[in-house]
mmCIF file of N, CA and C in Angstrom:
data_model
loop_
_atom_site.group_PDB
_atom_site.id
_atom_site.type_symbol
_atom_site.label_atom_id
_atom_site.label_comp_id
_atom_site.label_asym_id
_atom_site.label_seq_id
_atom_site.Cartn_x
_atom_site.Cartn_y
_atom_site.Cartn_z
ATOM 1 N N MET U 27 0.822 -1.197 0.000
ATOM 2 C CA MET U 27 0.000 0.000 0.000
ATOM 3 C C MET U 27 0.862 1.255 0.000
ATOM 4 N N LYS U 28 1.955 1.224 0.745
ATOM 5 C CA LYS U 28 2.821 2.393 0.831
ATOM 6 C C LYS U 28 3.378 2.778 -0.532
ATOM 7 N N ALA U 29 3.664 1.790 -1.371
ATOM 8 C CA ALA U 29 4.226 2.067 -2.686
ATOM 9 C C ALA U 29 3.255 2.869 -3.555
ATOM 10 N N LYS U 30 1.959 2.624 -3.445
ATOM 11 C CA LYS U 30 0.978 3.356 -4.239
ATOM 12 C C LYS U 30 0.865 4.816 -3.807
ATOM 13 N N LEU U 31 1.079 5.091 -2.531
ATOM 14 C CA LEU U 31 0.918 6.446 -2.022
ATOM 15 C C LEU U 31 2.157 7.302 -2.223
ATOM 16 N N PHE U 32 3.337 6.702 -2.250
ATOM 17 C CA PHE U 32 4.587 7.461 -2.294
ATOM 18 C C PHE U 32 5.403 7.197 -3.550
ATOM 19 N N LYS U 33 4.781 6.873 -4.669
ATOM 20 C CA LYS U 33 5.530 6.617 -5.895
ATOM 21 C C LYS U 33 6.263 7.874 -6.341
ATOM 22 N N LYS U 34 7.369 7.690 -7.022
ATOM 23 C CA LYS U 34 8.185 8.819 -7.489
ATOM 24 C C LYS U 34 7.569 9.537 -8.684
ATOM 25 N N ASP U 35 6.671 8.891 -9.411
ATOM 26 C CA ASP U 35 6.114 9.500 -10.616
ATOM 27 C C ASP U 35 4.831 10.287 -10.382
ATOM 28 N N ILE U 36 4.511 10.608 -9.144
ATOM 29 C CA ILE U 36 3.346 11.445 -8.843
ATOM 30 C C ILE U 36 3.670 12.869 -9.282
ATOM 31 N N PRO U 37 2.823 13.466 -10.114
ATOM 32 C CA PRO U 37 3.125 14.815 -10.611
ATOM 33 C C PRO U 37 3.057 15.867 -9.509
ATOM 34 N N ARG U 38 3.883 16.887 -9.627
ATOM 35 C CA ARG U 38 3.854 18.012 -8.678
ATOM 36 C C ARG U 38 2.693 18.910 -9.061
ATOM 37 N N ARG U 39 1.657 18.912 -8.255
ATOM 38 C CA ARG U 39 0.469 19.721 -8.501
ATOM 39 C C ARG U 39 0.062 20.407 -7.211
ATOM 40 N N CYS U 40 -0.382 21.649 -7.315
ATOM 41 C CA CYS U 40 -0.808 22.400 -6.128
ATOM 42 C C CYS U 40 -1.938 21.701 -5.381
ATOM 43 N N GLU U 41 -2.766 20.959 -6.067
ATOM 44 C CA GLU U 41 -3.872 20.300 -5.377
ATOM 45 C C GLU U 41 -3.390 19.208 -4.424
ATOM 46 N N TYR U 42 -2.152 18.712 -4.547
ATOM 47 C CA TYR U 42 -1.584 17.717 -3.646
ATOM 48 C C TYR U 42 -0.637 18.334 -2.620
ATOM 49 N N CYS U 43 -0.505 19.641 -2.593
ATOM 50 C CA CYS U 43 0.482 20.315 -1.757
ATOM 51 C C CYS U 43 -0.016 20.514 -0.319
ATOM 52 N N LEU U 44 0.907 20.465 0.601
ATOM 53 C CA LEU U 44 0.633 20.671 2.017
ATOM 54 C C LEU U 44 0.090 22.069 2.299
ATOM 55 N N PHE U 45 0.502 23.061 1.534
ATOM 56 C CA PHE U 45 0.137 24.461 1.781
ATOM 57 C C PHE U 45 -1.152 24.901 1.092
ATOM 58 N N SER U 46 -1.776 24.041 0.307
ATOM 59 C CA SER U 46 -2.975 24.444 -0.432
ATOM 60 C C SER U 46 -4.248 24.003 0.272
ATOM 61 N N ARG U 47 -5.317 24.725 0.017
ATOM 62 C CA ARG U 47 -6.644 24.419 0.545
ATOM 63 C C ARG U 47 -7.651 24.583 -0.589
ATOM 64 N N GLU U 48 -8.626 23.675 -0.636
ATOM 65 C CA GLU U 48 -9.684 23.805 -1.634
ATOM 66 C C GLU U 48 -10.664 24.883 -1.206
ATOM 67 N N PHE U 49 -11.285 25.511 -2.197
ATOM 68 C CA PHE U 49 -12.392 26.416 -1.915
ATOM 69 C C PHE U 49 -13.414 26.278 -3.024
ATOM 70 N N ASP U 50 -14.346 27.168 -3.185
ATOM 71 C CA ASP U 50 -15.495 26.993 -4.073
ATOM 72 C C ASP U 50 -15.138 26.684 -5.526
ATOM 73 N N SER U 51 -14.034 27.177 -6.012
ATOM 74 C CA SER U 51 -13.668 26.965 -7.404
ATOM 75 C C SER U 51 -13.284 25.507 -7.652
ATOM 76 N N THR U 52 -13.605 25.001 -8.828
ATOM 77 C CA THR U 52 -13.258 23.623 -9.165
ATOM 78 C C THR U 52 -11.899 23.536 -9.858
ATOM 79 N N THR U 53 -11.355 24.646 -10.298
ATOM 80 C CA THR U 53 -10.086 24.616 -11.028
ATOM 81 C C THR U 53 -8.942 25.298 -10.288
ATOM 82 N N GLU U 54 -9.221 25.874 -9.113
ATOM 83 C CA GLU U 54 -8.194 26.618 -8.384
ATOM 84 C C GLU U 54 -8.145 26.198 -6.915
ATOM 85 N N VAL U 55 -6.996 26.438 -6.291
ATOM 86 C CA VAL U 55 -6.819 26.192 -4.859
ATOM 87 C C VAL U 55 -6.277 27.453 -4.211
ATOM 88 N N LEU U 56 -6.428 27.548 -2.900
ATOM 89 C CA LEU U 56 -5.906 28.668 -2.146
ATOM 90 C C LEU U 56 -4.616 28.228 -1.459
ATOM 91 N N CYS U 57 -3.515 28.836 -1.851
ATOM 92 C CA CYS U 57 -2.196 28.480 -1.332
ATOM 93 C C CYS U 57 -1.780 29.493 -0.277
ATOM 94 N N SER U 58 -1.247 29.007 0.841
ATOM 95 C CA SER U 58 -0.804 29.923 1.894
ATOM 96 C C SER U 58 0.494 30.629 1.517
ATOM 97 N N LYS U 59 1.180 30.156 0.492
ATOM 98 C CA LYS U 59 2.436 30.769 0.053
ATOM 99 C C LYS U 59 2.248 31.697 -1.158
ATOM 100 N N ARG U 60 1.357 31.330 -2.100
ATOM 101 C CA ARG U 60 1.216 32.082 -3.349
ATOM 102 C C ARG U 60 -0.160 32.676 -3.585
ATOM 103 N N GLY U 61 -1.135 32.365 -2.760
ATOM 104 C CA GLY U 61 -2.487 32.881 -2.977
ATOM 105 C C GLY U 61 -3.300 31.921 -3.831
ATOM 106 N N VAL U 62 -4.168 32.458 -4.673
ATOM 107 C CA VAL U 62 -5.016 31.641 -5.529
ATOM 108 C C VAL U 62 -4.211 31.172 -6.732
ATOM 109 N N THR U 63 -4.154 29.846 -6.937
ATOM 110 C CA THR U 63 -3.426 29.268 -8.072
ATOM 111 C C THR U 63 -4.239 28.145 -8.687
ATOM 112 N N ALA U 64 -3.878 27.763 -9.897
ATOM 113 C CA ALA U 64 -4.524 26.640 -10.565
ATOM 114 C C ALA U 64 -4.093 25.338 -9.908
ATOM 115 N N LYS U 65 -4.957 24.330 -9.939
ATOM 116 C CA LYS U 65 -4.647 23.047 -9.315
ATOM 117 C C LYS U 65 -3.427 22.380 -9.949
ATOM 118 N N GLY U 66 -3.176 22.619 -11.223
ATOM 119 C CA GLY U 66 -2.074 21.978 -11.923
ATOM 120 C C GLY U 66 -0.735 22.666 -11.764
ATOM 121 N N ASP U 67 -0.699 23.836 -11.161
ATOM 122 C CA ASP U 67 0.567 24.561 -10.961
ATOM 123 C C ASP U 67 1.381 23.923 -9.842
ATOM 124 N N SER U 68 2.630 24.346 -9.726
ATOM 125 C CA SER U 68 3.468 23.992 -8.577
ATOM 126 C C SER U 68 4.567 25.040 -8.452
ATOM 127 N N CYS U 69 5.158 25.130 -7.270
ATOM 128 C CA CYS U 69 6.235 26.088 -7.042
ATOM 129 C C CYS U 69 7.342 25.408 -6.245
ATOM 130 N N ARG U 70 8.388 26.136 -5.916
ATOM 131 C CA ARG U 70 9.497 25.517 -5.197
ATOM 132 C C ARG U 70 9.206 25.292 -3.722
ATOM 133 N N LYS U 71 8.105 25.817 -3.209
ATOM 134 C CA LYS U 71 7.674 25.566 -1.832
ATOM 135 C C LYS U 71 6.828 24.297 -1.720
ATOM 136 N N TYR U 72 6.631 23.600 -2.825
ATOM 137 C CA TYR U 72 5.772 22.423 -2.887
ATOM 138 C C TYR U 72 6.220 21.345 -1.900
ATOM 139 N N ARG U 73 5.259 20.850 -1.109
ATOM 140 C CA ARG U 73 5.477 19.725 -0.208
ATOM 141 C C ARG U 73 4.300 18.765 -0.400
ATOM 142 N N TYR U 74 4.594 17.533 -0.760
ATOM 143 C CA TYR U 74 3.561 16.541 -1.038
ATOM 144 C C TYR U 74 2.809 16.168 0.238
ATOM 145 N N ASP U 75 1.480 16.176 0.169
ATOM 146 C CA ASP U 75 0.625 15.757 1.279
ATOM 147 C C ASP U 75 -0.135 14.515 0.830
ATOM 148 N N VAL U 76 0.204 13.380 1.395
ATOM 149 C CA VAL U 76 -0.348 12.100 0.965
ATOM 150 C C VAL U 76 -1.866 12.021 1.156
ATOM 151 N N THR U 77 -2.422 12.769 2.075
ATOM 152 C CA THR U 77 -3.862 12.696 2.348
ATOM 153 C C THR U 77 -4.708 13.429 1.317
ATOM 154 N N LYS U 78 -4.110 14.213 0.454
ATOM 155 C CA LYS U 78 -4.884 14.995 -0.513
ATOM 156 C C LYS U 78 -5.065 14.292 -1.851
ATOM 157 N N ARG U 79 -4.257 13.281 -2.136
ATOM 158 C CA ARG U 79 -4.356 12.596 -3.428
ATOM 159 C C ARG U 79 -5.163 11.326 -3.269
ATOM 160 N N ILE U 80 -6.115 11.122 -4.173
ATOM 161 C CA ILE U 80 -6.914 9.903 -4.186
ATOM 162 C C ILE U 80 -6.374 9.027 -5.316
ATOM 163 N N PRO U 81 -5.747 7.876 -4.985
ATOM 164 C CA PRO U 81 -5.190 7.005 -6.027
ATOM 165 C C PRO U 81 -6.278 6.468 -6.947
ATOM 166 N N GLN U 82 -5.908 6.207 -8.191
ATOM 167 C CA GLN U 82 -6.857 5.653 -9.140
ATOM 168 C C GLN U 82 -7.219 4.240 -8.736
ATOM 169 N N LYS U 83 -8.461 3.870 -8.965
ATOM 170 C CA LYS U 83 -8.918 2.530 -8.632
ATOM 171 C C LYS U 83 -8.407 1.539 -9.680
ATOM 172 N N THR U 84 -8.096 0.344 -9.229
ATOM 173 C CA THR U 84 -7.653 -0.713 -10.126
ATOM 174 C C THR U 84 -8.881 -1.350 -10.761
ATOM 175 N N VAL U 85 -8.865 -1.456 -12.084
ATOM 176 C CA VAL U 85 -9.972 -2.052 -12.809
ATOM 177 C C VAL U 85 -9.678 -3.534 -12.996
ATOM 178 N N LEU U 86 -10.592 -4.375 -12.536
ATOM 179 C CA LEU U 86 -10.432 -5.811 -12.665
ATOM 180 C C LEU U 86 -11.215 -6.316 -13.859
ATOM 181 N N ALA U 87 -10.735 -7.395 -14.451
ATOM 182 C CA ALA U 87 -11.461 -8.012 -15.558
ATOM 183 C C ALA U 87 -12.755 -8.605 -15.015
ATOM 184 N N GLY U 88 -13.813 -8.536 -15.764
ATOM 185 C CA GLY U 88 -15.113 -8.990 -15.295
ATOM 186 C C GLY U 88 -15.490 -10.380 -15.766
ATOM 187 N N ASP U 89 -14.560 -11.136 -16.324
ATOM 188 C CA ASP U 89 -14.891 -12.453 -16.863
ATOM 189 C C ASP U 89 -14.600 -13.570 -15.857
ATOM 190 N N TYR U 90 -15.188 -13.493 -14.658
ATOM 191 C CA TYR U 90 -15.012 -14.501 -13.616
ATOM 192 C C TYR U 90 -16.132 -15.525 -13.692
ATOM 193 N N LYS U 91 -15.820 -16.740 -13.253
ATOM 194 C CA LYS U 91 -16.794 -17.826 -13.194
ATOM 195 C C LYS U 91 -16.968 -18.199 -11.727
ATOM 196 N N SER U 92 -18.027 -18.902 -11.413
ATOM 197 C CA SER U 92 -18.256 -19.312 -10.020
ATOM 198 C C SER U 92 -17.164 -20.253 -9.527
ATOM 199 N N GLU U 93 -16.516 -20.995 -10.419
ATOM 200 C CA GLU U 93 -15.414 -21.888 -10.033
ATOM 201 C C GLU U 93 -14.211 -21.102 -9.515
ATOM 202 N N ASP U 94 -14.061 -19.856 -9.921
ATOM 203 C CA ASP U 94 -12.932 -19.047 -9.472
ATOM 204 C C ASP U 94 -13.009 -18.724 -7.983
ATOM 205 N N PHE U 95 -14.187 -18.814 -7.380
ATOM 206 C CA PHE U 95 -14.374 -18.440 -5.997
ATOM 207 C C PHE U 95 -14.528 -19.633 -5.063
ATOM 208 N N ILE U 96 -14.317 -20.830 -5.558
ATOM 209 C CA ILE U 96 -14.415 -22.036 -4.734
ATOM 210 C C ILE U 96 -13.034 -22.367 -4.182
ATOM 211 N N ILE U 97 -12.992 -22.629 -2.877
ATOM 212 C CA ILE U 97 -11.713 -22.976 -2.244
ATOM 213 C C ILE U 97 -11.550 -24.481 -2.220
#
């Protein structure tokens, strides 16, 4: 589980930053360092906050049979 949350290829985005807060806008965040910025921006004060990113769900194949669930 830890590997999914702390992967190195997570993009630097203000919406995942420790200093940002969401508000009414759907495309902007309120940053305590830079003010109102777009969610996709980032700056050199960026600090990743693991609680703000929701990992993508894994899609499973749907072709299961009842025999697959018998122990």
